[in-house]
Amino acid sequence: MRTGNRRVFAIGDVAGGPQFTHVAGYHAGIVIRRALFGLPARVDYAALPWVTYADPELAHVGLTEAAARDAGHAVTVLAEPLAGNDRAQAERTTEGLIKAVLGRRGRVLGVTIVAPRAGEMIALWGLAIQKRLGIGAIAASLPPYPTMGEISKRAAGGHYTPRLYGERARRLVGLVQRWLP
């Protein structure tokens, strides 16, 4: 973001790249860290969220399923319809879904949300991508009830459903039940 003059930085739309208001604020934070405090900082768009303000909203962060596959990742996809969310049911806004793209060991690579207020729900996933968190971090979160944001936890929990309710788990529970009074 530094220009030909070492003392002049370009931020926002004039810097090129994604043209969003939140990117200009992000650029400003980087310039402040570098120019005023001399701290190392550089642009990383891996966790850049974007939102299309339609009805319902469409929000996305990270890699799409196709981009993750093209990049050579072993991909797992989790999808959860909004219809299973109690707040969506109460507000009669059940059209939509969340789709999470995971890499090895459940690391979050990208997420797309189609839902009312999807733009407000995507930030959690951007943080997960930025901090290289696994899906377990989202599954272990404690969202307030009833909120649309609960769909994120429910989708993340879907990653563990086959293991929790599979044949092996049933056998283990049966064995434990025989030992308990």
Backbone as a ProteinNet text record, in pm:
[ID]
protein_1_A
[PRIMARY]
MRTGNRRVFAIGDVAGGPQFTHVAGYHAGIVIRRALFGLPARVDYAALPWVTYADPELAHVGLTEAAARDAGHAVTVLAEPLAGNDRAQAERTTEGLIKAVLGRRGRVLGVTIVAPRAGEMIALWGLAIQKRLGIGAIAASLPPYPTMGEISKRAAGGHYTPRLYGERARRLVGLVQRWLP
[TERTIARY]
81.1	0	85.6	215.2	304.9	317.6	317.4	329.8	476.9	503.4	641.4	712.3	636.9	691.5	679.3	790.7	789.5	695.8	667.8	585.2	437	402.3	263.1	211.1	97.4	31.5	-100.7	-141.5	-271.2	-360.1	-480.2	-574.8	-709.8	-792.2	-926.6	-925.5	-1021.1	-1040	-917.6	-843.7	-728.1	-612.7	-615	-508.6	-527.7	-641.6	-671.8	-724.6	-761.2	-813.8	-961.4	-1010.9	-1153.7	-1197.3	-1310.4	-1357.9	-1480.9	-1453.2	-1556.5	-1517.7	-1615.8	-1588	-1508.8	-1542.9	-1471.7	-1327	-1294.7	-1155.5	-1075.9	-1137.1	-1068.3	-1034	-1125	-1097.2	-987.1	-987.2	-883.4	-748	-744.6	-620.4	-569.7	-659.9	-620.4	-553.6	-606.9	-547	-406.1	-386	-253.1	-154.9	-197.6	-110.1	-74.9	-168.6	-141.5	-38.4	-55.2	41.7	180.6	188	318.7	379.9	305.6	361.2	380	283.2	292.4	366.9	349.1	408.1	523	547.5	658.3	639.8	516.5	488.4	473.5	514.1	495.4	345.8	299.7	159.1	148.8	67.1	46.6	-96.1	-138.4	-274.2	-287.5	-396.4	-429.2	-580.2	-621.3	-763.7	-825.5	-755.4	-806.8	-938.4	-958.5	-1080.6	-1165.4	-1159.3	-1236.7	-1382.4	-1474	-1615.4	-1676.4	-1774.2	-1853.9	-2000	-2086.6	-2229.7	-2306.1	-2404.6	-2498.7	-2627.4	-2664.9	-2779.8	-2908	-2953.4	-3078.3	-3173.3	-3281.1	-3373.3	-3398.5	-3335.2	-3245.7	-3105.2	-3024.5	-2886.8	-2801.9	-2697.9	-2600.4	-2465.5	-2402.4	-2272.5	-2175.2	-2050.9	-1949.1	-1814.7	-1734.9	-1596.8	-1512.5	-1388.3	-1296.6	-1315.3	-1280.6	-1285	-1422.4	-1461.9	-1579.6	-1539	-1635.5	-1605	-1517.2	-1552.8	-1475.9	-1333.7	-1318.5	-1184.5	-1098.9	-1160.2	-1085.8	-1036.8	-1121.1	-1081.7	-971.8	-988.1	-886.6	-751.8	-754.3	-630.9	-569.7	-635.3	-580.1	-620.1	-715.4	-760.4	-850.1	-837.3	-933	-1053.1	-1164.5	-1277.6	-1389.9	-1444.4	-1568.3	-1664.7	-1789.2	-1888.3	-1998.4	-2029.6	-2141	-2247.9	-2371.8	-2481	-2593.9	-2652.2	-2761.5	-2869	-2990.4	-3097.9	-3144.4	-3185.7	-3234.1	-3365.2	-3436	-3565	-3555.2	-3437.7	-3420.4	-3390.9	-3386.6	-3354.2	-3482.7	-3491.7	-3613.6	-3647.5	-3547.8	-3574.9	-3631.2	-3575.2	-3626.1	-3770.5	-3800.2	-3936.8	-4030.5	-3989	-4072.7	-4098	-3998.2	-4011.8	-4062.5	-4087.1	-4134.9	-4042.3	-3912.5	-3809.7	-3717.8	-3774.4	-3701.3	-3630.3	-3639.7	-3568.9	-3423.4	-3332.6	-3190.5	-3112.5	-2981.6	-2894.4	-2757.3	-2678.7	-2537.6	-2460.3	-2352.4	-2268.3	-2125	-2063.5	-1925.4	-1836	-1722.6	-1624.1	-1506.9	-1478.3	-1372.8	-1258.1	-1139.3	-1021.8	-982.8	-856.9	-806.5	-830	-860.7	-884.7	-993	-1083.3	-1196.5	-1165	-1052.1	-1019.4	-1115.7	-1168.5	-1264.5	-1191.5	-1235.3	-1175.5	-1265.3	-1396.2	-1488.7	-1630.2	-1712.5	-1852.6	-1938.5	-2054.5	-2155.5	-2283.1	-2347.6	-2474.6	-2577	-2692.4	-2806.4	-2914.8	-2942.6	-3038.1	-3062.2	-3172.8	-3186.8	-3070.5	-3010.1	-2896.9	-2773	-2757.1	-2639.2	-2510.8	-2515.2	-2398	-2352	-2443.5	-2408	-2356.8	-2392.2	-2350.6	-2215.6	-2170.4	-2049.6	-1921.8	-1924.1	-1802.5	-1739.8	-1821.6	-1770.6	-1685.3	-1732.2	-1661.1	-1534.6	-1537.6	-1416.8	-1307.7	-1345.8	-1249.9	-1193.6	-1279.2	-1234	-1130.7	-1154.5	-1059.4	-931.2	-944.7	-827.2	-736.8	-794.4	-717.6	-691.7	-728.4	-706.5	-769.5	-891.6	-961.5	-1027.3	-1045.2	-1117	-1265.2	-1343	-1487.8	-1529.2	-1443.9	-1474.2	-1488.3	-1416.9	-1427.8	-1567.6	-1625.4	-1761.1	-1862	-1839.7	-1930.5	-1933.2	-1823.5	-1815.4	-1863.6	-1899.4	-1944	-2079	-2114.8	-2239.7	-2319.8	-2390.7	-2469.3	-2595.9	-2644.6	-2769.7	-2887.6	-2991.1	-3110	-3229.5	-3314.5	-3312.2	-3254.1	-3155.9	-3098	-3072.7	-3064.4	-3028.9	-2886.4	-2800.8	-2661.9	-2643.1	-2745.5	-2735.9	-2715.4	-2751.9	-2736.5	-2589.8	-2499.6	-2356.2	-2316	-2359.9	-2327.4	-2390.6	-2511.9	-2580.8	-2509.4	-2466.6	-2392.4	-2261.3	-2191.8	-2064.8	-2084.9	-2191.2	-2221.7	-2246.6	-2294.2	-2318	-2191.4	-2077.9	-1950.5	-1929.7	-1983.2	-1962.3	-2077.3	-2188.4	-2306.2	-2277.3	-2207	-2182.6	-2106.4	-2014.5	-1937.5	-2019.4	-2101.6	-2178.7	-2295.7	-2349.3	-2467.7	-2444.2	-2319.5	-2285.6	-2291.6	-2269.4	-2275.2	-2173.4	-2054.4	-1949.5	-1991.5	-2047.5	-2092.9	-2207.7	-2299.9	-2411.3	-2361.3	-2262.2	-2205.9	-2139.5	-2066.3	-1999.2	-2100.6	-2207	-2311.7	-2377.2	-2403.2	-2462.6	-2373.6	-2242.8	-2148.2	-2146.9	-2143.7	-2143.5	-2273.3	-2385.8	-2514.7	-2522.5	-2453.8	-2454.8	-2379.4	-2284.7	-2204.1	-2265.3	-2355.6	-2418.6	-2538.6	-2566.9	-2683.5	-2815.7
-119.5	0	126.1	108.2	223.4	268	396.1	449.3	468.3	535.2	564.4	653.9	729.5	813.4	734.1	704.7	622.9	673.9	802.2	862.2	869.3	819.8	826.5	684.4	658.3	528.2	546.4	444.7	444.6	343.6	387.4	295.7	305.3	207.2	207.7	180.3	239	211.7	247	352.6	393.2	293.8	207.1	108	-10.2	-16.5	-130.5	-245.9	-352.3	-467.1	-450.3	-524.9	-521	-379.8	-338.1	-203.1	-207.5	-222.3	-222.4	-120.7	-60.2	34.8	-31.4	-155.9	-223	-253.1	-262.6	-281.6	-154.2	-38.2	88.9	101.4	64.3	66.6	-30.7	-146.9	-248.1	-193.6	-131.8	-70.7	35.7	117.8	224.3	165.3	56.2	-8.2	-58.1	-111	-160.1	-44	63.5	180.7	240.1	249	302.4	216.1	85	-3.9	11.8	22.5	32.5	171.4	273.5	408.6	475	460.5	529.6	450.7	319.8	238.9	149.9	145.1	64.9	-84.4	-126.7	-269.5	-339	-463.9	-535.7	-562.1	-529.3	-553.2	-557.2	-648.1	-654.9	-698.4	-674.3	-707	-857.2	-912.3	-1052.8	-1060.7	-1090.6	-1095.1	-1233.6	-1327.5	-1464.2	-1468.6	-1374.9	-1373.3	-1249.4	-1200.8	-1082.7	-1121.2	-1070.9	-1101.4	-1005.7	-1056.5	-969.2	-1006	-907.4	-926.5	-863.4	-934.1	-879.1	-854.1	-727.4	-687.2	-700.9	-824.9	-858.2	-912.4	-972.3	-1033	-1177	-1275.1	-1264.9	-1221.4	-1184.5	-1144.5	-1265.4	-1239.4	-1341.1	-1293.9	-1371.2	-1335	-1448.7	-1412.2	-1513.8	-1467.2	-1563.7	-1536.6	-1659.7	-1636.9	-1748.3	-1810.4	-1937.9	-2010.6	-2071.4	-2074	-2150.4	-2297.6	-2384.5	-2527.2	-2553.4	-2493.7	-2514.4	-2460.9	-2342.3	-2283.4	-2366.8	-2421	-2505.3	-2632.5	-2692.9	-2813.4	-2780.4	-2668.2	-2626.4	-2600	-2556.1	-2529.2	-2656.7	-2770.5	-2898.6	-2942	-2875.5	-2913.9	-3037.7	-3123.4	-3232.1	-3167.1	-3160.7	-3078.7	-3161.3	-3110.2	-3159.8	-3042.3	-3066.1	-2959.3	-2988.3	-2887.3	-2895.7	-2798.5	-2840.1	-2751.1	-2768.9	-2657.8	-2661.1	-2564	-2613	-2522.6	-2433.2	-2314.8	-2219.6	-2266.8	-2354.3	-2402.4	-2469.7	-2519.2	-2583.2	-2486.4	-2357.2	-2255.7	-2201.4	-2205.2	-2162.4	-2015.8	-1926.9	-1785.1	-1766.2	-1838.6	-1831.5	-1880.4	-1986.4	-2037.8	-1932.7	-1871.5	-1771.5	-1650.1	-1611.9	-1494.6	-1529.4	-1659.1	-1708.3	-1664.5	-1680.3	-1648.8	-1769.8	-1880.7	-2007.3	-2039.3	-1951.6	-1974.3	-1933.5	-2025.2	-1994.5	-2111.4	-2091.7	-2197.5	-2141.6	-2225.7	-2197.3	-2314.2	-2282.6	-2385.4	-2356.7	-2451.5	-2436.2	-2534.1	-2483.7	-2564.9	-2587.1	-2712.9	-2748.4	-2818	-2798	-2866.8	-2979.3	-3019.6	-3126.5	-3093.8	-3195.8	-3184.1	-3082.5	-3057.4	-2969.9	-2821.6	-2780.6	-2637.2	-2562.9	-2451.8	-2373.5	-2302.6	-2328.8	-2266.3	-2158.7	-2175.9	-2079.6	-2107	-2002.7	-2015.8	-1922.4	-1971.8	-1891.7	-1902.8	-1788.7	-1785.7	-1711	-1772	-1707	-1705.1	-1586.5	-1574.6	-1426.9	-1396.3	-1260.3	-1230.1	-1114.2	-1070.9	-1159.8	-1221.1	-1304.9	-1224.2	-1096	-1010.2	-996.9	-1007.1	-999.9	-1133.2	-1241.5	-1374.2	-1417.1	-1354.1	-1400.4	-1366.5	-1265.3	-1221.8	-1334.3	-1413.9	-1526.9	-1618.5	-1644.6	-1734.1	-1669.6	-1538.3	-1467.6	-1479.2	-1467.1	-1482.5	-1624.9	-1722.5	-1862.9	-1883.8	-1825	-1838.9	-1763.3	-1640.5	-1557.7	-1622.9	-1685.1	-1747.3	-1895.4	-1945	-2083.5	-2182.6	-2153.4	-2238.1	-2356.8	-2459.5	-2576.5	-2561.1	-2647.8	-2642.8	-2666.8	-2733.3	-2757.8	-2629.6	-2524.4	-2396.3	-2337.9	-2352.9	-2302.8	-2393.9	-2524.7	-2619.9	-2600.4	-2555.2	-2536	-2398.1	-2312.8	-2177.9	-2183	-2073.6	-2067	-1944.9	-1957	-1843	-1825.3	-1703.1	-1683.1	-1745.7	-1779.6	-1842.9	-1752.6	-1739.3	-1783.9	-1674.6	-1708.3	-1614.8	-1686.2	-1608	-1664.4	-1719.9	-1658.9	-1700.3	-1843	-1899.1	-2038.2	-2135.1	-2093.3	-2180.2	-2217.2	-2128	-2156.7	-2273	-2269.5	-2378	-2509.2	-2500.5	-2621.6	-2683.3	-2598.9	-2648.9	-2712.7	-2647	-2699.9	-2833.1	-2843.8	-2968.3	-3082.5	-3049.3	-3150.2	-3224.1	-3162.3	-3228.1	-3351.1	-3344.9	-3452.1	-3552.4	-3523.1	-3609.6	-3754.1	-3780.7	-3921.7	-3997.6	-3930.9	-3998.5	-4015.6	-3916	-3922.2	-4019.5	-4037.6	-4121.5	-4243.6	-4274.8	-4392	-4520.1	-4627.7	-4760.5	-4775.1	-4726.7	-4737.8	-4666.2	-4546.4	-4471.6	-4544	-4602.4	-4676.4	-4795.4	-4866.5	-4979.3	-4933.6	-4824.5	-4771.5	-4729.6	-4662.2	-4621.1	-4744.6	-4845.7	-4969.4	-5034.5	-5036.7	-5094.1	-5015.1	-4885.2	-4800	-4818.7	-4828.8	-4844.4	-4975.6	-5077.2	-5203.4	-5192.5	-5099.8	-5085.5	-4988.3	-4903.6	-4805.1	-4867.4	-4819.5	-4873.5	-4831.3
0	0	0	6.6	1.1	-144.5	-166.7	-302.7	-336	-447.3	-487.6	-386.7	-311.3	-204.5	-74.4	-8.8	113.7	222	219.7	324.6	288.6	171.8	126.6	105	166.4	153.4	79.9	9.2	-58.5	11.4	47	111.6	42.2	66.1	9.8	-139	-208.3	-350.7	-434	-397.5	-478.3	-467.5	-368.2	-352.1	-446.6	-512.1	-597.5	-513.3	-576.1	-502.8	-471.9	-375.5	-342.9	-301.1	-352.6	-324.9	-234.5	-106	-2.3	103.5	167.1	274.5	386.1	420.5	528.9	491.8	363.3	321.5	345.2	320.9	346.5	494.7	581.9	725.9	763.2	700.5	721.8	677.9	559.9	511.2	608.4	658.2	751.2	874.9	928.2	1044.6	1015.7	897	858.7	846.9	782.5	766.4	902.3	991.6	1125	1196.6	1191.1	1256.8	1196.7	1064.9	998.5	1010.5	973.3	963.5	1099.9	1186.5	1315.7	1422.3	1421.8	1527.4	1481.2	1352.4	1299.4	1317.2	1333.3	1352.4	1217.1	1208.3	1081.1	1058.3	940.3	904.8	753.5	703.7	560	531.3	412.1	369.9	349	399.8	379.2	358.4	237.7	205.4	223.1	282.7	297.4	374.7	465.2	546.9	516.8	393.7	354.6	330.7	412.7	390.5	287.8	216.4	130	148.7	129.5	150.2	35.1	-14.7	-110.2	-33	-25.4	55.7	-25.5	-34.4	-102	4.7	-37.7	57.7	15.4	80.5	195.7	154.2	253.7	226.7	188.5	110.5	73.5	124.2	211.3	268	243.9	220.7	194.7	249.3	293.5	335	303	263.6	237.3	101.1	92.3	-34.3	-59.9	-184.7	-223	-229.8	-241.1	-252.2	-374.6	-488.3	-611.7	-598.3	-539.8	-523	-428.3	-323.4	-228.8	-297.8	-378.3	-452.2	-552.9	-622.9	-720.7	-654	-528.8	-454.4	-396.5	-418.2	-374.8	-235.7	-175.5	-41.3	-48.1	51.8	71	138.2	68.6	111.8	172.4	281.4	339.6	339.4	302.7	297.4	398.3	477.7	571.3	522.8	521.3	483.4	583.7	623.1	719.7	673.1	651.7	609.5	724	689.9	789.3	852.1	784.2	833.5	969.9	1007	1137.1	1250	1221.2	1321.3	1384	1517.1	1586.9	1563.1	1556.5	1532.2	1391.6	1295.9	1158.6	1152.9	1227.7	1233.9	1293.2	1403.8	1471.6	1382.8	1303.1	1216.8	1077.4	1053.8	923.7	809.6	835.6	735.5	721.2	679.4	679.7	548.7	451.1	325.1	341.8	320.1	329.9	384.8	393.9	443.6	475.6	539.1	560.3	501	433.1	372.8	414.2	482.9	529.8	454.2	408.9	338.2	432.8	460.6	555.3	484	537.8	486.9	581.8	574	661	806.7	882.2	1026.5	1061.2	968.2	996.6	999	940.6	938.5	845.9	893	815.7	701.7	578.6	460.5	400.6	410.6	353.2	397.4	395.4	437.4	353.4	316.1	249.1	330	351.8	425.6	340.7	323.1	259.6	366.3	418.8	528.3	559.4	627.6	678	772.6	761	844.8	828.8	713.8	687.5	704.9	668.1	682.1	825.7	918.8	1060	1112.4	1046.6	1091.9	1035	927.9	859.7	935.1	1021.8	1091.9	1175.1	1240	1318.8	1232.4	1111.8	1021.4	966.6	946.3	903.8	1008.2	1133.8	1243.1	1244.3	1223.3	1220.4	1110	994.5	883.9	914.9	962.8	992.9	1097.4	1197.6	1305.6	1281.5	1162.5	1122.5	1221.7	1262	1358	1289	1366.7	1319.2	1348.2	1289.8	1305.7	1451.1	1527.2	1669	1748.7	1710.3	1780.1	1763.7	1645.8	1621.7	1691.1	1684.2	1748.9	1900	1957.7	2102.5	2146.9	2051.8	2087.5	2157.9	2221.7	2296.3	2251	2138.2	2090.8	2174.1	2183.7	2257.2	2182.3	2257.1	2200.1	2221.5	2128.3	1989.8	1899.1	1820.8	1724.6	1593.3	1487.9	1357.5	1362.6	1444.3	1454.7	1503.1	1564.3	1609.6	1493.9	1374.1	1258.1	1237.4	1277.1	1263.3	1353.3	1476.9	1569.6	1523	1474.3	1428.2	1307.5	1215.7	1099.2	1144	1235.2	1284.9	1355.8	1432.5	1501.3	1404.3	1284.5	1182.4	1142.1	1164.6	1134	1223.3	1343.1	1440.6	1445.3	1380.6	1386.4	1347.5	1237.8	1203.1	1312.1	1377	1483.1	1610.1	1643.3	1767	1760	1640.8	1627.7	1540.5	1514.8	1433.4	1515.2	1447.6	1509.4	1621.5	1601.3	1704.2	1833.7	1820.4	1938	2007.6	1929.7	1990.2	2071.2	2017.4	2091.4	2220.2	2213.5	2332.1	2437.8	2398.4	2493	2553.9	2472.6	2524.2	2628.2	2603.7	2698	2828.6	2819.2	2939	3016.6	2947.3	3011.8	3092.7	3047.8	3121	3252.8	3262	3383.1	3482.6	3435.7	3524.1	3595.2	3715.9	3788.7	3728.7
[MASK]
+++++++++++++++++++++++++++++++++++++++++++++++++++++++++++++++++++++++++++++++++++++++++++++++++++++++++++++++++++++++++++++++++++++++++++++++++++++++++++++++++++++++++++++++++++++

